[in-house]
Coordinates of C-alpha atoms in Angstrom, one line a residue:
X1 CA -71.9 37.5 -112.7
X2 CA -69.6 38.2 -115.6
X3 CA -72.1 36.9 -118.0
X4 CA -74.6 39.4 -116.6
X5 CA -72.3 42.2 -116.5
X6 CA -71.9 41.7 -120.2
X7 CA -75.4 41.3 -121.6
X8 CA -76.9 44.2 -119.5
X9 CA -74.3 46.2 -121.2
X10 CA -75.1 44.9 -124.6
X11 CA -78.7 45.5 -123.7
X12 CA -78.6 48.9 -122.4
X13 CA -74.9 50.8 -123.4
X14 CA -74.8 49.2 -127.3
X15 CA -78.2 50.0 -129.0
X16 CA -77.8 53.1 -127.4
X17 CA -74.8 54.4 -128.6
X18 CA -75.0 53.0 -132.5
X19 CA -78.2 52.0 -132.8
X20 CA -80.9 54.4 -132.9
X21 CA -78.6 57.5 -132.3
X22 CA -75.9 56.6 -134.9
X23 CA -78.4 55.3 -137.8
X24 CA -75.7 53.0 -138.7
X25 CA -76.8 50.2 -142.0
X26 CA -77.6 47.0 -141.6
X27 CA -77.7 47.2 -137.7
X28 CA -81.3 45.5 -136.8
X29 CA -82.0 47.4 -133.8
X30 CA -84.8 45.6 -132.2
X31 CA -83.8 42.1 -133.2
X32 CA -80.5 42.7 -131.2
X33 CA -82.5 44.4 -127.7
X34 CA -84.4 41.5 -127.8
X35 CA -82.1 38.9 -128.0
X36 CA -79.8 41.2 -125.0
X37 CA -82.5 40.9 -123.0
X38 CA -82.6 37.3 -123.4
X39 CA -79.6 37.2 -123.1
X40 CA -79.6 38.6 -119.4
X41 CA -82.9 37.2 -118.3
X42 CA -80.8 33.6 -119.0
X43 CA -77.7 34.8 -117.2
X44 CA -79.6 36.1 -114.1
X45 CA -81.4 32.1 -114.5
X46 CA -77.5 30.6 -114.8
X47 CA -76.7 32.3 -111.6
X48 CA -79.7 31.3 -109.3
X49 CA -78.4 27.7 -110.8
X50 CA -74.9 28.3 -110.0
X51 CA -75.4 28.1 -106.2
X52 CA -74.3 24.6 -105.1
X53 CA -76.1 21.7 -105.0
X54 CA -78.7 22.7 -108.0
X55 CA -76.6 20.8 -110.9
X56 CA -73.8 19.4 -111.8
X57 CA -70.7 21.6 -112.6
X58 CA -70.2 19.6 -116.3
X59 CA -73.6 19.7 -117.1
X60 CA -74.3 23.7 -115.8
X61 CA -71.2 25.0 -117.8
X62 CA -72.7 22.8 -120.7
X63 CA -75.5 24.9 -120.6
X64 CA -74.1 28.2 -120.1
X65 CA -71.3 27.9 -123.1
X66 CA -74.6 26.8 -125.5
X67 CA -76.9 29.8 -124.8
X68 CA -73.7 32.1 -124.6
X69 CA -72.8 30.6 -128.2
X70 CA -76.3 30.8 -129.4
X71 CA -77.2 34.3 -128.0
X72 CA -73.9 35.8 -129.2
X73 CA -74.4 34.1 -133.1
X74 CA -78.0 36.0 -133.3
X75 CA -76.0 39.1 -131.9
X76 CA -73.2 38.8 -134.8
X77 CA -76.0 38.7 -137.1
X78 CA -77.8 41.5 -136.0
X79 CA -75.0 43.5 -135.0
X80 CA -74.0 45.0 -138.9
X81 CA -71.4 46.6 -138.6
X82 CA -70.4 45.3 -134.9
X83 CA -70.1 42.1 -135.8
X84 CA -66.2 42.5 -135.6
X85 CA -66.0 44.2 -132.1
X86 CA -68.8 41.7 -130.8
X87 CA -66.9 38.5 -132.1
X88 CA -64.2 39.4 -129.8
X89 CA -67.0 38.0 -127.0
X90 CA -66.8 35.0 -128.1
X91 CA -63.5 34.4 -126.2
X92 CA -64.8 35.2 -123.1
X93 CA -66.7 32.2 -122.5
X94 CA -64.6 29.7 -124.7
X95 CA -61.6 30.8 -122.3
X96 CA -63.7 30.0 -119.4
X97 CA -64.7 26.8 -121.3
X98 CA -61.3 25.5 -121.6
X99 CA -60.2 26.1 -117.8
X100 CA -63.5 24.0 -116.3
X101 CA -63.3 21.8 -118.8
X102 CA -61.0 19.0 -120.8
X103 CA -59.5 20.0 -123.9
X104 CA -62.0 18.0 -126.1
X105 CA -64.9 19.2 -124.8
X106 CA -63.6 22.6 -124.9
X107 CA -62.5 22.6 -128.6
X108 CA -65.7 21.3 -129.2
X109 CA -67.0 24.4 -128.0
X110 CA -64.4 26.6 -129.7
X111 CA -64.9 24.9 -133.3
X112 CA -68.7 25.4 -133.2
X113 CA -68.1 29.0 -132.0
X114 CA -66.1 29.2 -135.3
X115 CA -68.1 27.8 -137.3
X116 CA -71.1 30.0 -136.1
X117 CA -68.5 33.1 -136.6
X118 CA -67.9 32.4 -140.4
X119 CA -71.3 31.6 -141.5
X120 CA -72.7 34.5 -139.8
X121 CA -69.6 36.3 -141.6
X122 CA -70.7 34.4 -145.0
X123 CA -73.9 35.0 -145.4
X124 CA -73.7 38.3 -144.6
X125 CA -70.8 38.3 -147.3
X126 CA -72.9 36.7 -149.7
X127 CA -75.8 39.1 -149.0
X128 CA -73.1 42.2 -149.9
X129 CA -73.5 43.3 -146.0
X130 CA -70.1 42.3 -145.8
X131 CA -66.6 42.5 -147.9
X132 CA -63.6 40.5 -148.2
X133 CA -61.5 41.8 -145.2
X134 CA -65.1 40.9 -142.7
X135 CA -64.4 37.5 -144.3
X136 CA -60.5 37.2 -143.6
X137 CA -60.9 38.8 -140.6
X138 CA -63.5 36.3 -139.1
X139 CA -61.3 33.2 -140.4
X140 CA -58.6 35.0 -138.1
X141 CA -60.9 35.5 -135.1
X142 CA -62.1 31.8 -135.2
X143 CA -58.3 31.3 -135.5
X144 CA -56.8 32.8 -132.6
X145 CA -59.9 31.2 -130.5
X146 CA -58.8 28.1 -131.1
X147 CA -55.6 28.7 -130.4
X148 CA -56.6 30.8 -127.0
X149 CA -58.5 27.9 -125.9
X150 CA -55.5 25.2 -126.5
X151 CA -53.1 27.8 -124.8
X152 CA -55.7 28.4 -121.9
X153 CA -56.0 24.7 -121.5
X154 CA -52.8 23.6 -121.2
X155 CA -52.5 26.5 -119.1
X156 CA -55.1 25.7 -116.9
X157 CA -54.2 22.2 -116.9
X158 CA -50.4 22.8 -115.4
X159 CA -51.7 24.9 -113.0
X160 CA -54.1 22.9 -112.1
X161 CA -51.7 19.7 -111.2
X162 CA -49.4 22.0 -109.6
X163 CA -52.0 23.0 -107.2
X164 CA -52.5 19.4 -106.5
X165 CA -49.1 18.9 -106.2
X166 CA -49.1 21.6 -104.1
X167 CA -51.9 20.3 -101.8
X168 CA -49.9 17.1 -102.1
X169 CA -47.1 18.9 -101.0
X170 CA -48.9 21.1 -98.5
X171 CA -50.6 17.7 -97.0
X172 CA -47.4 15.4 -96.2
X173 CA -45.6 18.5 -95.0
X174 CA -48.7 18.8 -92.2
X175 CA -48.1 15.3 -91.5
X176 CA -44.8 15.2 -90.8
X177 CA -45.1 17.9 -88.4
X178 CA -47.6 16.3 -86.8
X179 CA -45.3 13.5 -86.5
X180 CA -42.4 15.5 -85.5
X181 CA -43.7 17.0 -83.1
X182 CA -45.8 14.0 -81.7
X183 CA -41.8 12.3 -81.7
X184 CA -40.6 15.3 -80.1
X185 CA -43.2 15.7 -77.1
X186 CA -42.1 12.3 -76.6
X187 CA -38.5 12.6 -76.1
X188 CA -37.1 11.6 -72.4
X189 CA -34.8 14.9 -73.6
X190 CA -35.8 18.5 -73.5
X191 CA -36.3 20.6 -76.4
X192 CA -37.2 24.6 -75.9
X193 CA -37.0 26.8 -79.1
X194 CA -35.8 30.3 -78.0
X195 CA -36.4 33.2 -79.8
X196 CA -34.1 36.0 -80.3
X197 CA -35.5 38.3 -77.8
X198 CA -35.4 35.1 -75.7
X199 CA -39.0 34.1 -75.5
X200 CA -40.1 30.2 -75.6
X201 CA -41.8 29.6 -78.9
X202 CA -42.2 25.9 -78.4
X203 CA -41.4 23.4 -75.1
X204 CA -42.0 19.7 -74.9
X205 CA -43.1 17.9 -72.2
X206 CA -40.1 16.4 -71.2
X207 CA -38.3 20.2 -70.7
X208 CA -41.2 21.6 -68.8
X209 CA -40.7 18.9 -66.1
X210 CA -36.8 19.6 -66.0
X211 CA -37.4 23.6 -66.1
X212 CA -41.2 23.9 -64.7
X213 CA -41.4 21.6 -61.4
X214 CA -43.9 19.2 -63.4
X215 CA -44.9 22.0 -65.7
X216 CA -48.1 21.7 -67.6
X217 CA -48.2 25.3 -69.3
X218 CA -45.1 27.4 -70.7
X219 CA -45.5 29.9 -68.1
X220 CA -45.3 27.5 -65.1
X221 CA -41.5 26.4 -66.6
X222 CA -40.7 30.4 -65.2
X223 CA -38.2 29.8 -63.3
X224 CA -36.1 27.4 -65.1
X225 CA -36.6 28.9 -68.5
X226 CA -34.9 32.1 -66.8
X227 CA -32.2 30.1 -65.4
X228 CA -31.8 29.0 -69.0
X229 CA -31.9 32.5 -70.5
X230 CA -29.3 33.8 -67.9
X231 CA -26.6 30.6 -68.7
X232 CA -26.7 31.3 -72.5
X233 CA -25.8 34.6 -71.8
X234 CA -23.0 34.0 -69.8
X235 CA -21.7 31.2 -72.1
X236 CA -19.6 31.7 -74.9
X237 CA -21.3 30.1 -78.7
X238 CA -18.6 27.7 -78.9
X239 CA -19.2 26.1 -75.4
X240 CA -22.9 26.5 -75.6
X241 CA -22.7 24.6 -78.7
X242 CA -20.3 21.5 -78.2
X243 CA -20.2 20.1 -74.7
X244 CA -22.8 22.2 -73.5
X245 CA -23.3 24.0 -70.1
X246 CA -24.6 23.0 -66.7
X247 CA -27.4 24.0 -64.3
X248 CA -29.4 23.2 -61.2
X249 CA -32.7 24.2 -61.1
X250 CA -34.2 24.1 -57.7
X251 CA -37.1 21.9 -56.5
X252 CA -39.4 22.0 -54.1
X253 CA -43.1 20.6 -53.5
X254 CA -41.9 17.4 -53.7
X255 CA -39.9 17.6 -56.7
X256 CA -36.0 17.0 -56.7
X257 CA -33.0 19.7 -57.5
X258 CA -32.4 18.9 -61.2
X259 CA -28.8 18.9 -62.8
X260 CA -29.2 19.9 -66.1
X261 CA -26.8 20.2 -69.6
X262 CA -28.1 22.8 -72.0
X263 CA -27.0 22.2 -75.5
X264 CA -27.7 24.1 -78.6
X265 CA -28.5 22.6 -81.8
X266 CA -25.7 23.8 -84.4
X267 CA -27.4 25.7 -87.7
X268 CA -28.9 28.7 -85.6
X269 CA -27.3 31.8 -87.0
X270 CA -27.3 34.8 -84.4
X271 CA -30.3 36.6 -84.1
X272 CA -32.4 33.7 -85.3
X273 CA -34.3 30.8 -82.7
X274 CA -32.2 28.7 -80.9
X275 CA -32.7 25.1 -80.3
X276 CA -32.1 24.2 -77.3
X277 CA -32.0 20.9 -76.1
X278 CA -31.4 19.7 -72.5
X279 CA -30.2 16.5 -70.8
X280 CA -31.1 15.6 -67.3
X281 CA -27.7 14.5 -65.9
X282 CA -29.2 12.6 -63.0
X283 CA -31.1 10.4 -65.6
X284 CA -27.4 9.5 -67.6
X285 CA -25.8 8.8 -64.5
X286 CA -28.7 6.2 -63.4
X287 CA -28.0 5.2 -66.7
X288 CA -24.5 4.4 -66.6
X289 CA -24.6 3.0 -63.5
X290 CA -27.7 0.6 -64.4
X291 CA -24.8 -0.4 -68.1
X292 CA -22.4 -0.9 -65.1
X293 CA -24.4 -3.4 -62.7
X294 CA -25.5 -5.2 -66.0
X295 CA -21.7 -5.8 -67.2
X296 CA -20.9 -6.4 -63.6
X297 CA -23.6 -9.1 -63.0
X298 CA -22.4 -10.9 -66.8
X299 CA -18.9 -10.6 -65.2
X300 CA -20.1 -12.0 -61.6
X301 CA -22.5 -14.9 -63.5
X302 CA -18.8 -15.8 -65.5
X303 CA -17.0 -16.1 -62.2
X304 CA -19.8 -18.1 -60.3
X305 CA -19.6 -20.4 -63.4
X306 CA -15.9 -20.8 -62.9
X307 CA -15.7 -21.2 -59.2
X308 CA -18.4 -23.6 -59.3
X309 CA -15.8 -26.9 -60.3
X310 CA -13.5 -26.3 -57.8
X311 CA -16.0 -25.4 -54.8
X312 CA -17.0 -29.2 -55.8
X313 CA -13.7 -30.6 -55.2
X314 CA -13.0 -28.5 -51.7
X315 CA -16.3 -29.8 -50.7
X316 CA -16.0 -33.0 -51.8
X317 CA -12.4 -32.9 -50.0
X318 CA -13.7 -31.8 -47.2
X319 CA -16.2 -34.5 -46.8
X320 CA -13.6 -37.6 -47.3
X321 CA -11.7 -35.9 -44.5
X322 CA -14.5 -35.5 -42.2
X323 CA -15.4 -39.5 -42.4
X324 CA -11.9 -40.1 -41.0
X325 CA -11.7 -37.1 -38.1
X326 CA -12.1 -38.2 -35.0
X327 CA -11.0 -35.2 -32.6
X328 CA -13.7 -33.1 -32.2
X329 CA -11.9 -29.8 -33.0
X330 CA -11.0 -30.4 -36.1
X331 CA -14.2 -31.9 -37.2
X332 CA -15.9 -28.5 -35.4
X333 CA -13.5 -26.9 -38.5
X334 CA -14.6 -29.0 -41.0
X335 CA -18.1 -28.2 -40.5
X336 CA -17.6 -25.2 -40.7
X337 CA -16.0 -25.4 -43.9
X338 CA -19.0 -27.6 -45.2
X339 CA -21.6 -25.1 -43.7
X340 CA -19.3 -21.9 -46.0
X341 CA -19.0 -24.1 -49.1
X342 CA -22.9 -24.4 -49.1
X343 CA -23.2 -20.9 -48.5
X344 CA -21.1 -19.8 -51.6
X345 CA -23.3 -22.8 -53.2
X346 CA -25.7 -20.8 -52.7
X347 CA -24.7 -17.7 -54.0
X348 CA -23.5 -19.5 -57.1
X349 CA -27.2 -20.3 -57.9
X350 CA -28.7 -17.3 -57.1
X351 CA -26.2 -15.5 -59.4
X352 CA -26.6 -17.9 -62.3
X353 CA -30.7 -17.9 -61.8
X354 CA -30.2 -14.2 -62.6
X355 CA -28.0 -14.2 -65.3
X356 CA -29.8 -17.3 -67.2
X357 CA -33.3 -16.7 -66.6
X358 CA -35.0 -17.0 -70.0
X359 CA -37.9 -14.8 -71.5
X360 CA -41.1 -15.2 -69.7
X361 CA -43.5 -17.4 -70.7
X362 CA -46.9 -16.4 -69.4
X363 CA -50.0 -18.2 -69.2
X364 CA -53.3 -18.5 -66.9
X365 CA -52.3 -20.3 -63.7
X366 CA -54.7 -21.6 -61.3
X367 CA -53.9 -20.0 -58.8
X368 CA -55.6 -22.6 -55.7
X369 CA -53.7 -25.6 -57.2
X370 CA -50.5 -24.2 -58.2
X371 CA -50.1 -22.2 -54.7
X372 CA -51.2 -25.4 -52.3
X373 CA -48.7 -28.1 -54.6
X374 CA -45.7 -25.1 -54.5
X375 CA -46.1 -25.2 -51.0
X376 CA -46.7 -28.4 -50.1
X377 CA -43.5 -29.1 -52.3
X378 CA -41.0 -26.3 -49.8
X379 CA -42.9 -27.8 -46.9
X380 CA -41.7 -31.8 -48.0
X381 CA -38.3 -30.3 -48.8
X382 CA -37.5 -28.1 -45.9
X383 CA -39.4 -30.0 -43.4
X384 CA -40.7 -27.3 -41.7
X385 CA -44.0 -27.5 -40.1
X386 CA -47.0 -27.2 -42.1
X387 CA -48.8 -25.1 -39.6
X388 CA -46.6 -22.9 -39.8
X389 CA -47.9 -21.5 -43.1
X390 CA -51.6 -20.5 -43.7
X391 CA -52.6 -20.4 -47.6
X392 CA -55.9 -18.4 -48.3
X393 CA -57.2 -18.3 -51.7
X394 CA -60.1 -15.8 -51.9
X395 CA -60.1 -14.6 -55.4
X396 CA -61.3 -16.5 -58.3
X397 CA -59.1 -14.7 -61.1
X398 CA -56.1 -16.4 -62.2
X399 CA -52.5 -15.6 -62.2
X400 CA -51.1 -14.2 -65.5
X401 CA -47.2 -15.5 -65.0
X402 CA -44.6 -17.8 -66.0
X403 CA -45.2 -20.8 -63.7
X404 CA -41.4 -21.2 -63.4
X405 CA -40.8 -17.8 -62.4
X406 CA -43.9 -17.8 -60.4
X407 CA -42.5 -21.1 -58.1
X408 CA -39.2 -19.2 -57.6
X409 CA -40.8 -15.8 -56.8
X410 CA -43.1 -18.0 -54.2
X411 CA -40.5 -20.3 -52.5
X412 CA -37.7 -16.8 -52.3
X413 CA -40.6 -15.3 -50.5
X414 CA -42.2 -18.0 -48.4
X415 CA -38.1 -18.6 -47.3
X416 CA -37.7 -15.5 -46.4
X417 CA -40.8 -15.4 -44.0
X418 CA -39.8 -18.1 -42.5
X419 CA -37.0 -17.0 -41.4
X420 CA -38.2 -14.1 -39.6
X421 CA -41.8 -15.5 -38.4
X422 CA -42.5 -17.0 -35.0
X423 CA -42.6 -20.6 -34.7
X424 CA -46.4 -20.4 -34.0
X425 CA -49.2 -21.8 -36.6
X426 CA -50.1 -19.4 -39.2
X427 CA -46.9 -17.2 -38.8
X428 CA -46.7 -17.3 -42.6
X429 CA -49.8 -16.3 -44.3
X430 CA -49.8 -16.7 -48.1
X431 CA -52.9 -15.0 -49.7
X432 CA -54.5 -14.7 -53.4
X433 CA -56.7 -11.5 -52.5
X434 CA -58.0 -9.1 -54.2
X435 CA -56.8 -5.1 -53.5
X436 CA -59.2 -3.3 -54.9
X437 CA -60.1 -4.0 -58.4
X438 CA -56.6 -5.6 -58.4
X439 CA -55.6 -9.4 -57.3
X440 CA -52.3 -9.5 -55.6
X441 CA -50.5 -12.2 -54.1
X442 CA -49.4 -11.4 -50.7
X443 CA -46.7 -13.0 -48.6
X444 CA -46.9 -11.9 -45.0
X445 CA -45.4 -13.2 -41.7
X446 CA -45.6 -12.2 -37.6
X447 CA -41.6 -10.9 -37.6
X448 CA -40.8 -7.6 -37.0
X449 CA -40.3 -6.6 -40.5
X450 CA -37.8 -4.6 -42.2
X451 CA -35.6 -1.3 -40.5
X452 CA -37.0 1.9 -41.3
X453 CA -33.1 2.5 -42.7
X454 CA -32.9 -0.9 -44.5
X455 CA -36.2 -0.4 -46.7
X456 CA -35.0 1.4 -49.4
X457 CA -32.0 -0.6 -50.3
X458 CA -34.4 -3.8 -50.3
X459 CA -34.3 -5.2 -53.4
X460 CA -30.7 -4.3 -54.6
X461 CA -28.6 -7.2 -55.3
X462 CA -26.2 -8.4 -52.6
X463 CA -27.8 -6.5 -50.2
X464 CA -28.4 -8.4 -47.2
X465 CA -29.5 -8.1 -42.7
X466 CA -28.5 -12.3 -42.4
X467 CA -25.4 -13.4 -41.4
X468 CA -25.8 -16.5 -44.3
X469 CA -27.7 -14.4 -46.6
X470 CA -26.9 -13.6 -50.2
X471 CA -29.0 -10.8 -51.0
X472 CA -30.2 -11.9 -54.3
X473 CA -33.2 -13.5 -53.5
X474 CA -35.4 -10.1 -53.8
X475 CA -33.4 -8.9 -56.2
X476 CA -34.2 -11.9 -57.8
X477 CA -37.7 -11.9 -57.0
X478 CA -38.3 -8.1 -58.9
X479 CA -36.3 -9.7 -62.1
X480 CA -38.2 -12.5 -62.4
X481 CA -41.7 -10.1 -61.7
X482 CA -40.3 -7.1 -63.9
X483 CA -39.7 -9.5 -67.1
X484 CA -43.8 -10.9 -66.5
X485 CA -44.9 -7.8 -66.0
X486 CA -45.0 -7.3 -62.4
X487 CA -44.8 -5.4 -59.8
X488 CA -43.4 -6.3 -55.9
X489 CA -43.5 -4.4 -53.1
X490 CA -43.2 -4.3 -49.5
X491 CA -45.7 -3.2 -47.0
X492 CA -44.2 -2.5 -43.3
X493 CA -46.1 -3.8 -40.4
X494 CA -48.4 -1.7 -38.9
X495 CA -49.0 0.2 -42.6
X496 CA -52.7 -0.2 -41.3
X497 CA -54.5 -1.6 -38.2
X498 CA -53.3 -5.7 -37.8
X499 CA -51.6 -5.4 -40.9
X500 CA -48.6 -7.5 -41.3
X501 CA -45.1 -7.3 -42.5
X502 CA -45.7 -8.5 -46.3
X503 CA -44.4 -8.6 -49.6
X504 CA -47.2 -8.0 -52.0
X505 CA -47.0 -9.1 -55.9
X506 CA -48.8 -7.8 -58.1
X507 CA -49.4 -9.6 -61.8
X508 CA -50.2 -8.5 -64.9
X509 CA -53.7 -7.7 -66.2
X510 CA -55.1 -11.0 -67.8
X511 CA -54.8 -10.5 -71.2
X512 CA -58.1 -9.6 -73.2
X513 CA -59.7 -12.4 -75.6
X514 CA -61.5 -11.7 -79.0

């Protein structure tokens, strides 16, 4: 639009003004409106072509500096007395040359805009049209175009790297938000930026479930965000700021009471946003107490290993006594020290199972065969009744498990339902179903199941309703599914109509093949 701007002004302000009003010599009048005019009938043609997609950039601005060399040369000549004021247009679009284009090209354009500026000058001067200072003064103008278009080039190329530096810049720094703030969402801990005036300007998830009851929108997170406001008040910088401050925000809906620890991030200047970040105490206490049971169960699987030797000996002891006992009371006592040194045997093996089991193994188990020879191997071993137990396989799928882990998972279960079943045929039913989309491996029997009271405490080690139990077969029993990738459970009898009391496993997902 520039380029327009310019030659209507030549074409209508110029011939005006010195032309035919000012008479002045040498000026060719209608040489000059015509070439204006072409002038703008070209520039209006350059800027229908200028919209994008009609040509190339390169090959449009090729175009454009040629005809605004050309039609500017015929003006110099025709100009007279002009030609100084109307070589100053020539920087217009040799500047603009040198910013779109590379500094060859554009010196390129700049020497032959020279060149066309001193023989116009020349000939003229040869003619007598023109003296000695039109002469030195073009040699000048050509000068100081050249060195405007190296100046504007470098100039335009700086800026232009530093603009894609900047983007550069501008680009990872949108990245690593994005990442930061994917990372922070993320966090088990809360974070909630407080303003000054003490309004949330960013919450992630994990604080609108402390502060919000399950929170999905800043609004819902009311209530704890004002208990929040109202404990920074009240706290002093310096406490706020090291160890923190305490609060309970209070449940309901099925949500817990949460204990909480505010903490502000140091760096925020009063007056400024506050980072706040916020620690759910229950969470660290499960914690510590889950660091605790796993140094006390390397500390227990150390013990069972040392009283292990001389267990041997009192049992073995025991036994070369019994063979020469004859009163009955006393060898009534040394059974029963042979039935208690079995017992602790026991527990010895279920404590070292748990603290040597290896990483799981997986693979696709056939479930029919495996489940039928594991069984058939307790029954030989225990000799209990094989009608006892019923095995049903009515699901095709296989079982995605360690087959070692699998066997003890099995026989803990199977032993345990034994126990508590009837002595009738099919007491113990041991099923590869499917729940759902889901196949599970369910272990029920006819006893009466689990107390109400005793459920929850189920699967914690040691935990035991048998006189001669040990309580780490379940516990057991969740290790060895946890570390394949599965999930136990128990279902009480009577969860639905004929249902029995069971212990339902449920593997992995097979794993997908390509």
């Amino acid at each position: 639009m520039a380029r327009v701007v310019v030659a209507a002004l030549l074409l209508a302000y110029v011939p005006a003004l010195y032309g035919m009003r000012a008479g002045l010599t040498g000026f060719d009048g209608p040489r000059f409106m015509l070439m204006a005019g072409a002038y703008l009938a070209v520039s209006v043609l350059f800027v229908v072509l200028s919209r994008p997609g009609r040509l190339p950039l390169q090959r449009l601005v090729d175009w454009q500096l040629a005809a605004d060399v050309l039609a500017l040369t015929v003006l110099l000549d025709a100009g007279g007395p002009l030609r100084a004021g109307l070589a100053m247009l020539l920087l217009l679009p040799n500047a603009g040359a040198a910013i779109l284009l590379d500094a060859r090209r554009a010196l390129f354009f700049a020497s032959v805009s020279t060149l066309a500026l001193l023989v116009v000058t020349g000939w003229h001067w040869t003619r007598g049209d023109a003296d000695d200072a039109s002469m030195a003064q073009a040699g000048m103008m050509g000068a100081a175009l050249m060195a405007s278009v190296l100046l504007v080039n470098w100039l335009a190329t700086r800026l232009d790297s530093q603009e894609r530096l900047a983007a550069q810049r501008g680009e990872d720094l949108r990245n690593q938000l994005a990442v930061t703030q994917a990372v922070i969402s993320e966090l088990p801990d809360g974070v909630v930026v407080l303003s000054s005036t003490g309004g949330v300007r960013a919450i992630n998830r994990s604080a609108r479930e402390m502060l919000g009851r399950q929170a999905t929108t800043q609004d819902d997170a009311a209530t704890g965000i004002s208990l929040l406001r109202q404990a920074m008040t009240t706290a002093s910088s310096d406490v706020l700021g090291a160890e923190g401050i305490e609060l309970t925000v209070p449940g309901g809906a099925g949500v817990p009471v949460r204990r909480l620890r505010a903490r502000r991030l140091p760096g925020s200047d009063p007056g400024t946003d506050a980072v706040i970040v916020l620690e759910d105490l229950g969470r660290l206490e499960q914690r510590a107490q889950e660091l605790k049971l796993a140094s006390m169960g390397r500390m227990s699987a150390s013990i069972a290993h040392e009283i292990r030797n001389p267990l041997a000996a009192i049992r073995h002891a025991n036994g070369l006594l019994a063979e020469e006992i004859e009163e009955p009371r006393t060898r009534r006592l040394a059974a029963i020290v042979e039935d208690n040194c079995l017992r602790l045997d026991r527990i010895i093996e279920d404590v070292l199972s748990i603290s040597r089991r290896g990483a799981a193994e997986p693979e696709r188990i056939d479930a029919s065969r495996f489940l039928h020879e594991t069984l058939a191997e307790l029954i030989a071993q225990s000799g209990v009744d094989a009608e006892r137990i019923l095995c049903r396989i009515k699901c095709v799928e296989p079982i995605w498990f360690d087959a070692g882990h699998l066997r003890q998972v099995l026989l803990n279960l199977v032993g345990n339902a034994l126990r508590h079943a009837s002595p009738q045929a099919g007491s113990v039913r041991v099923y590869w179903i499917l729940r759902g989309d889901r196949p599970v491996l369910e272990v029920s029997d006819t006893g009466p199941g689990v107390a109400p009271e005793s459920r929850a405490h189920l699967f914690e080690p040691f935990f035991t309703t048998q006189a001669k139990g040990t309580g780490l077969g379940l516990h057991l029993a969740r290790e060895l599914c946890s570390a394949n990738g599965a999930t136990i459970s128990y279902r009480p009898p009577g969860e639905t109509p004929g249902a029995l009391s069971a212990f339902i496993v449920e593997p992995a997902a097979l794993p997908t093949t390509t």
